[in-house]
XYZ file of C-alpha atoms in Angstrom:
473
model
C 0.082 -0.032 0.201
C 2.852 2.312 0.752
C 4.671 2.018 -2.338
C 1.325 2.048 -4.449
C 0.565 5.592 -2.814
C 4.371 6.820 -3.308
C 3.746 5.672 -6.805
C 0.908 7.662 -7.063
C 2.121 10.705 -5.717
C 5.270 10.658 -8.016
C 2.844 10.006 -11.063
C 0.564 13.132 -10.152
C 3.750 15.339 -9.627
C 5.181 13.969 -12.918
C 1.725 15.057 -14.686
C 1.789 18.034 -13.295
C 5.182 19.032 -14.222
C 4.803 17.964 -17.410
C 1.770 19.764 -18.077
C 3.180 23.304 -16.888
C 5.743 22.386 -19.413
C 3.702 21.589 -21.896
C 1.580 24.695 -21.260
C 4.349 27.074 -20.732
C 6.065 26.075 -24.160
C 2.599 26.422 -25.900
C 1.861 29.972 -24.360
C 5.522 31.060 -25.062
C 4.920 29.751 -28.944
C 1.231 31.913 -29.166
C 3.258 34.775 -27.661
C 6.146 34.965 -30.050
C 3.283 34.681 -33.200
C 1.400 37.711 -31.523
C 4.642 39.639 -31.070
C 5.381 38.837 -34.819
C 2.093 39.979 -36.001
C 2.403 42.908 -34.286
C 5.217 44.485 -36.292
C 7.695 44.181 -33.092
C 5.642 46.160 -31.019
C 5.401 45.511 -27.302
C 2.074 43.831 -26.485
C 0.852 44.996 -22.698
C -2.148 43.609 -21.677
C -3.991 45.134 -18.735
C -6.171 42.725 -16.242
C -9.529 44.944 -15.634
C -12.690 42.158 -15.551
C -14.812 45.195 -14.797
C -13.467 47.983 -17.494
C -17.171 49.061 -17.498
C -18.289 49.892 -14.180
C -17.595 53.466 -14.093
C -16.085 53.677 -10.851
C -12.693 55.142 -9.395
C -10.773 52.147 -10.359
C -11.759 52.767 -14.158
C -10.708 55.960 -13.788
C -6.959 54.606 -12.950
C -7.250 52.193 -16.241
C -8.332 54.884 -18.913
C -5.894 57.241 -17.877
C -3.090 54.613 -17.404
C -4.279 53.704 -20.998
C -3.952 57.215 -22.496
C -0.525 57.524 -20.911
C 0.648 54.431 -22.193
C -0.589 55.279 -25.438
C 1.308 58.627 -25.446
C 4.680 57.407 -24.127
C 4.919 54.546 -26.169
C 3.246 54.346 -29.196
C 4.847 51.122 -30.613
C 2.767 49.469 -27.749
C -0.548 47.455 -28.523
C -2.550 47.735 -25.150
C -5.036 44.583 -24.417
C -7.496 45.175 -22.267
C -8.699 41.752 -20.425
C -12.780 42.320 -19.413
C -15.297 40.597 -18.477
C -18.081 42.787 -20.019
C -19.294 40.542 -22.335
C -22.700 42.301 -22.667
C -20.724 45.501 -24.034
C -19.118 46.249 -27.215
C -15.914 47.926 -27.442
C -17.209 51.105 -28.755
C -19.844 51.539 -25.756
C -17.085 50.798 -23.336
C -14.879 53.506 -24.877
C -17.692 55.560 -25.000
C -19.027 55.458 -21.645
C -15.054 56.258 -20.516
C -15.688 59.398 -22.426
C -19.040 60.179 -20.863
C -18.122 59.427 -17.590
C -14.990 60.319 -16.913
C -14.225 62.921 -19.858
C -11.370 60.480 -21.063
C -10.761 59.707 -24.791
C -7.872 57.095 -25.798
C -7.390 56.097 -28.952
C -9.735 53.136 -30.036
C -7.481 51.978 -32.847
C -4.330 50.848 -30.348
C -6.804 49.230 -28.061
C -8.174 45.506 -28.212
C -10.629 44.101 -26.025
C -10.104 40.240 -24.700
C -13.321 39.670 -23.478
C -13.622 36.816 -20.497
C -16.543 34.318 -20.503
C -15.431 32.981 -16.966
C -15.866 36.251 -14.853
C -18.477 34.658 -12.774
C -15.677 32.850 -10.810
C -14.624 36.267 -9.267
C -18.000 37.356 -8.088
C -18.235 37.613 -4.095
C -21.682 35.736 -4.384
C -20.619 32.322 -5.520
C -18.458 32.006 -2.423
C -20.721 32.907 0.907
C -18.265 31.076 3.189
C -13.972 31.509 2.679
C -14.956 34.361 -0.040
C -11.341 35.686 -0.432
C -10.074 32.074 -0.804
C -12.829 31.266 -3.338
C -12.370 34.440 -5.388
C -8.497 34.128 -5.532
C -8.780 30.640 -6.688
C -11.347 32.187 -8.961
C -9.024 34.935 -10.114
C -6.854 32.185 -10.878
C -9.172 30.546 -13.783
C -10.029 33.861 -15.118
C -6.715 34.670 -15.304
C -5.823 31.346 -17.142
C -8.543 32.284 -19.595
C -7.168 35.429 -20.622
C -3.557 34.144 -20.423
C -4.568 31.719 -23.008
C -6.539 33.783 -25.056
C -3.892 36.824 -25.510
C -0.186 36.083 -23.874
C 1.242 39.323 -23.194
C 4.573 40.908 -23.062
C 3.737 43.328 -20.081
C 0.927 42.267 -17.984
C -0.533 45.018 -15.640
C -3.228 43.981 -13.106
C -5.347 47.255 -12.180
C -8.180 45.463 -10.094
C -5.974 43.457 -7.311
C -6.048 40.522 -8.671
C -2.909 39.195 -7.154
C -3.186 35.473 -7.672
C -2.794 35.804 -11.660
C 0.600 37.202 -11.032
C 2.701 34.264 -10.978
C 0.589 32.385 -13.935
C 1.630 35.388 -16.256
C 5.337 35.534 -14.804
C 5.736 31.549 -14.870
C 3.765 30.321 -17.664
C 4.439 33.280 -20.232
C 7.247 34.797 -18.592
C 5.606 37.966 -18.875
C 6.666 41.292 -17.012
C 4.248 41.662 -14.213
C 3.387 44.832 -12.514
C 0.303 46.054 -10.584
C -1.499 48.886 -9.311
C -2.992 48.028 -5.767
C -6.228 49.922 -4.757
C -6.018 48.188 -1.676
C -4.569 45.030 -0.040
C -7.580 42.108 -0.225
C -6.316 41.311 3.686
C -4.911 43.921 6.216
C -3.963 43.717 9.429
C -6.849 45.887 10.321
C -9.106 42.945 9.144
C -7.373 40.786 11.747
C -7.708 43.083 14.241
C -11.550 43.424 13.848
C -11.693 39.613 13.889
C -9.593 39.179 16.826
C -11.362 41.768 18.714
C -14.806 39.734 17.315
C -16.115 43.179 15.840
C -19.191 43.343 13.712
C -18.483 44.260 10.074
C -19.429 43.246 6.479
C -16.991 40.801 6.268
C -17.151 39.568 9.899
C -20.749 38.024 10.399
C -22.369 38.381 13.857
C -22.623 34.152 14.081
C -18.494 33.930 13.500
C -18.237 37.491 15.735
C -20.043 35.544 18.741
C -18.074 32.629 18.812
C -14.717 31.747 19.788
C -14.127 28.671 17.838
C -15.108 30.240 14.839
C -12.994 33.180 15.674
C -10.063 31.317 16.153
C -10.639 29.605 12.681
C -11.298 32.677 10.909
C -7.847 33.813 12.361
C -5.822 31.012 11.427
C -7.423 31.202 7.507
C -6.944 34.626 7.360
C -2.891 34.003 8.468
C -2.500 31.246 6.135
C -3.993 33.106 3.363
C -2.145 36.317 4.100
C 1.281 34.022 3.628
C -0.097 32.892 0.190
C -0.859 36.942 -0.671
C 2.414 37.723 -0.094
C 4.230 35.067 -1.994
C 1.738 35.901 -4.950
C 2.648 39.455 -4.845
C 6.255 39.275 -4.793
C 5.875 38.100 -8.315
C 5.090 41.677 -9.214
C 8.047 43.448 -10.341
C 6.720 47.000 -10.092
C 4.043 48.025 -7.243
C 2.080 50.720 -7.358
C 0.045 52.000 -4.637
C -2.419 54.515 -4.440
C -2.062 56.202 -0.686
C -0.172 56.066 2.255
C -2.967 53.724 4.138
C -2.409 50.943 0.923
C 1.291 52.009 1.211
C 1.779 50.829 4.684
C -0.324 47.615 4.251
C 1.577 46.096 1.336
C 4.551 47.094 3.017
C 3.822 45.208 6.424
C 2.024 42.457 3.893
C 4.734 41.905 0.977
C 7.878 43.389 2.568
C 8.712 45.028 -1.106
C 10.205 48.534 -0.140
C 12.337 48.912 -3.553
C 9.377 47.924 -5.971
C 6.930 49.901 -4.259
C 5.678 52.796 -5.562
C 2.817 55.514 -3.975
C 1.072 56.877 -7.355
C -2.315 58.483 -5.980
C -5.160 57.898 -8.375
C -6.165 60.263 -11.134
C -8.591 62.972 -10.441
C -10.419 65.044 -12.512
C -9.517 68.569 -10.666
C -8.710 70.896 -13.359
C -12.474 71.175 -14.452
C -13.729 70.726 -11.291
C -11.719 73.815 -9.679
C -13.199 75.981 -12.290
C -17.073 75.174 -11.892
C -19.382 77.926 -10.675
C -21.236 77.383 -7.913
C -25.127 77.624 -8.795
C -26.616 76.859 -5.110
C -30.598 76.567 -5.207
C -31.793 79.006 -2.526
C -34.458 76.820 -1.454
C -32.047 73.566 -1.066
C -29.201 72.619 0.992
C -27.985 69.770 -1.195
C -25.623 67.093 0.346
C -23.544 64.890 -1.997
C -22.357 61.640 -1.764
C -20.620 60.097 -5.004
C -19.827 56.453 -5.137
C -20.483 52.718 -6.469
C -23.210 51.027 -4.689
C -20.727 48.340 -2.363
C -20.976 47.077 0.959
C -17.587 48.914 2.085
C -19.185 52.497 1.516
C -21.599 52.092 3.896
C -24.269 54.301 2.529
C -26.736 53.226 5.318
C -24.095 55.245 7.702
C -25.050 58.448 5.734
C -29.090 57.491 5.980
C -28.395 57.309 9.832
C -26.554 60.591 9.542
C -29.370 62.350 7.858
C -31.844 60.693 10.098
C -29.542 61.967 13.501
C -29.567 65.307 11.789
C -33.425 65.447 11.530
C -33.201 65.240 15.352
C -30.502 68.009 15.917
C -32.996 70.111 13.743
C -36.077 68.953 15.950
C -36.649 73.063 16.379
C -36.383 74.205 13.090
C -38.564 72.172 10.346
C -38.114 74.998 7.873
C -34.194 74.430 7.492
C -34.892 70.348 7.826
C -36.974 70.795 4.776
C -34.388 72.397 2.685
C -31.818 69.739 3.327
C -31.679 66.808 0.681
C -29.188 63.698 0.685
C -27.962 62.894 -2.886
C -26.678 59.759 -2.935
C -24.863 59.277 -6.708
C -23.399 55.691 -7.511
C -22.733 53.118 -10.118
C -24.337 49.693 -10.282
C -21.882 46.742 -11.513
C -24.103 43.760 -11.136
C -27.323 42.451 -9.357
C -25.628 42.332 -5.855
C -25.166 46.348 -6.252
C -28.965 46.737 -7.640
C -29.913 44.773 -4.558
C -28.058 46.938 -1.910
C -29.319 50.364 -3.823
C -32.980 48.476 -3.335
C -31.854 48.064 0.327
C -31.013 51.792 0.853
C -34.278 52.771 -0.554
C -36.197 50.567 1.720
C -34.070 51.669 4.901
C -34.858 55.655 3.685
C -38.496 54.794 3.971
C -38.369 52.890 7.236
C -36.651 55.712 8.592
C -39.210 58.279 7.158
C -36.328 60.337 4.657
C -37.774 59.758 1.542
C -38.497 63.431 0.908
C -35.252 64.162 2.038
C -33.206 61.435 0.219
C -32.607 61.211 -3.570
C -31.013 58.203 -5.381
C -29.139 58.750 -9.115
C -27.604 55.634 -10.533
C -25.475 55.547 -13.430
C -25.212 59.417 -13.971
C -23.776 60.894 -17.002
C -20.749 63.197 -16.310
C -22.335 66.421 -17.368
C -25.178 65.645 -14.973
C -22.383 64.912 -12.110
C -21.068 68.386 -12.521
C -24.450 69.928 -12.364
C -24.491 68.241 -8.718
C -21.414 69.290 -8.179
C -22.851 72.960 -8.902
C -25.591 72.867 -6.639
C -24.309 70.876 -3.766
C -23.226 72.731 -0.677
C -21.604 69.420 1.364
C -19.964 66.098 0.416
C -20.335 63.022 2.227
C -18.254 59.893 2.643
C -18.699 57.250 5.281
C -16.342 54.340 4.200
C -14.243 52.931 6.860
C -10.560 52.563 5.857
C -11.163 53.679 2.608
C -7.919 53.210 0.714
C -7.971 56.826 -1.085
C -11.150 58.391 -1.987
C -11.189 60.010 -5.489
C -14.620 60.915 -4.973
C -13.485 63.167 -1.635
C -10.976 64.670 -3.955
C -13.274 65.781 -6.693
C -16.023 66.791 -4.430
C -13.093 69.032 -2.761
C -11.999 70.424 -6.050
C -15.749 71.050 -6.852
C -16.002 73.392 -3.668
C -17.984 71.237 -1.595
C -16.955 70.969 1.947
C -16.263 67.253 2.719
C -17.031 65.361 5.689
C -15.458 62.236 5.612
C -14.511 59.150 7.401
C -11.557 59.306 9.921
C -9.650 56.738 8.952
C -7.405 55.389 5.706
C -7.033 57.731 2.897
C -8.971 60.685 3.950
C -7.117 60.895 7.443
C -3.515 59.754 6.044
C -3.655 61.737 2.494
C -6.385 64.161 1.782
C -8.417 65.890 4.212
C -6.223 68.390 7.015
C -8.242 69.356 10.057
C -5.643 71.547 11.928
C -6.325 74.906 12.338
C -5.438 77.619 9.858
C -4.513 74.629 7.172
C -8.212 72.923 7.611
C -9.534 71.764 4.451
C -12.673 69.597 5.480
C -14.225 67.537 8.768
C -13.671 64.073 9.723
C -16.304 61.733 11.632
C -16.698 58.228 12.837
C -20.359 57.590 13.455
C -23.612 58.985 12.764
C -24.176 61.568 15.563
C -20.518 63.341 14.737
C -21.339 63.354 11.156
C -24.734 65.136 11.638
C -22.799 67.443 14.127
C -20.263 68.426 11.839
C -23.171 68.726 8.963
C -24.805 70.923 10.888
C -21.781 73.142 11.674
C -21.224 73.466 8.314
C -24.785 74.717 7.566
C -25.239 77.024 10.684
C -21.623 78.293 9.558
C -22.234 78.354 5.864
C -21.139 81.731 5.112
C -17.518 81.126 7.227
C -17.099 78.344 5.210
C -15.340 80.015 2.318
C -11.622 79.645 4.010
C -12.215 76.016 4.063
C -13.555 75.687 0.434
C -10.612 77.796 -0.624
C -8.060 75.509 0.948
C -10.040 72.263 -0.193
C -9.632 73.189 -3.719
C -5.990 74.475 -3.578
C -4.875 71.006 -1.934
C -6.003 68.722 -4.617
C -3.836 69.639 -7.774
C -1.232 66.954 -6.351
C -3.934 64.467 -7.424
C -4.282 65.620 -10.491
C -4.588 63.299 -13.776
C -1.387 64.852 -14.981
C 0.451 64.226 -11.956
C -1.039 60.472 -12.404
C 0.366 60.006 -15.529
C 3.915 60.967 -14.703
C 4.010 59.039 -11.558
C 2.393 55.908 -13.614
C 5.023 56.222 -16.329
C 8.185 56.256 -13.993
C 6.973 53.406 -12.244
C 5.948 51.074 -15.060
C 9.196 52.091 -16.989
C 11.157 49.103 -15.563
C 8.592 46.866 -17.212
C 9.423 48.496 -20.691
C 13.251 47.929 -19.949
C 14.763 45.163 -22.439
C 11.103 44.085 -23.643
C-alpha cells in the first residue's frame, strides 16, 4: 500500500510538471506569433474584469491606457474584461461620458472573458477571499490562453494571477493596488470580535469560529505575500495602502506611491449655482457594501433630530446619493437602501441617482454645498478629492486615505471635516449649515490642496513606475 501511494504521488507530480512545461511552451509559442504579427511592437495586457463599471478604479484604467498610448506608441494595449454584454465602442464611449477620457480606439483591443463569474463574491458565501483568489486564477488562465502579453499589468488587485503570467508566459508583471485584499486591520477586527460586512455576527459571537477565521486569514496572508512578490513593480494609491502592502509583502524597493487620477482642473473652475430653497449634501461612490451608505442615512436621521426645533431648515436639506451599479448584488443593495430610507421616514429628503452621465454629475457638483463619504478605511477616496475640487465642504471618515492623505483638520490649514459615527457626521453637517457663510476659507483650502491628485500627476508617476517593465522588452 505504501509503495502504491508513493507511486501515485510521483505520477501525479510528474503529470503536473509535464502539464506545466507543455502549457508554458504552448503559451510562449503563441506569444511569439502574436509578437511577430504586431510588427515587433510590445503587447501590454491590462487585467480589469470590470472595465465598464464606471468607478474610481476605471478612471485609473483609462488614464493609464491614455498615458501608455502617448508614451509608447509602438505598444499594443489589450484589456482583459468580463463585460461580454458591452461592445468595444460602447465601453470607450462610457469612458468618455463618465470620465471625460478619450483614448485611441485603434490601439486598444478587448479580450472578452467568459469566466468572470469565478471572481464574483456571491458565489463564495464562505471563505470568500480564498474562493475569489482561486477564481481569479481561473479567469487569469483564460486571459493568458487567449492573449499572452509581453507586459502584464493588473489594475484591480487580483494578485493570484501574477505567478501565472510571470512563470507560464514569462511576462513582465506590474500592478496597481487600490487596497490589499487582506490587512492587519481586518485581523484586528476579527480578533476583537467586532461586527462588520466581512465578519458576520455568528462568527464574532463564537470563540471557536473566531479562532478558525484568524487561522484562515493568517494562512491566506502568507499566500498573498508569495503571489504579490511575483510583481516587478507595485504601485499603491495611498499612504494607507502603502503601509499595509509593505507589512504584507515586504517589498520596499518595488513599491511606488501613485495617487489615483482625479479630475480636478475642470472641477476647480466650476461656478456654484446653489439653489436657494435647497441645501444639498452630495454622496458619490459605487453601491458596494464597504462604502457604508446606510451610515449616511443614519447621519441624516440624526441631523433631523438636531433640527427638531427648526422644521423649515430641515425641509430644505436633501441628501443626493450618486453611484454606479456593477451587477445584481449592487442593485439589490440599492433597493435595500431605498427601503431603509422609507423605514427612517427620509424619503422626502433623500434622492438616489444611479449611473448618471458626467454632465449631470457636474450640475450636481455646482448645486451641492456639502460632500459626504462614510467608508471605513477607504484606501484613498477619489470621490472625496473631486468633491473638494468642485468646492464642496467635505465630511469624510476619520480613517484610511482621507485621514492620512486628503483631509486636514488642523486650525489654519483645515480643508474639510472628519467623523466616525452618525452623530458626529450630523454634528459636522449642522456646523457647516449654520456657519455656511464662514466656510469660504475651508473651501478655498480644499480646492488648493487637490492639485497633487491631478490626472497629469498620476500619468507622470505611473509612467515612471512602469518604465522598468519596458526595459529590454
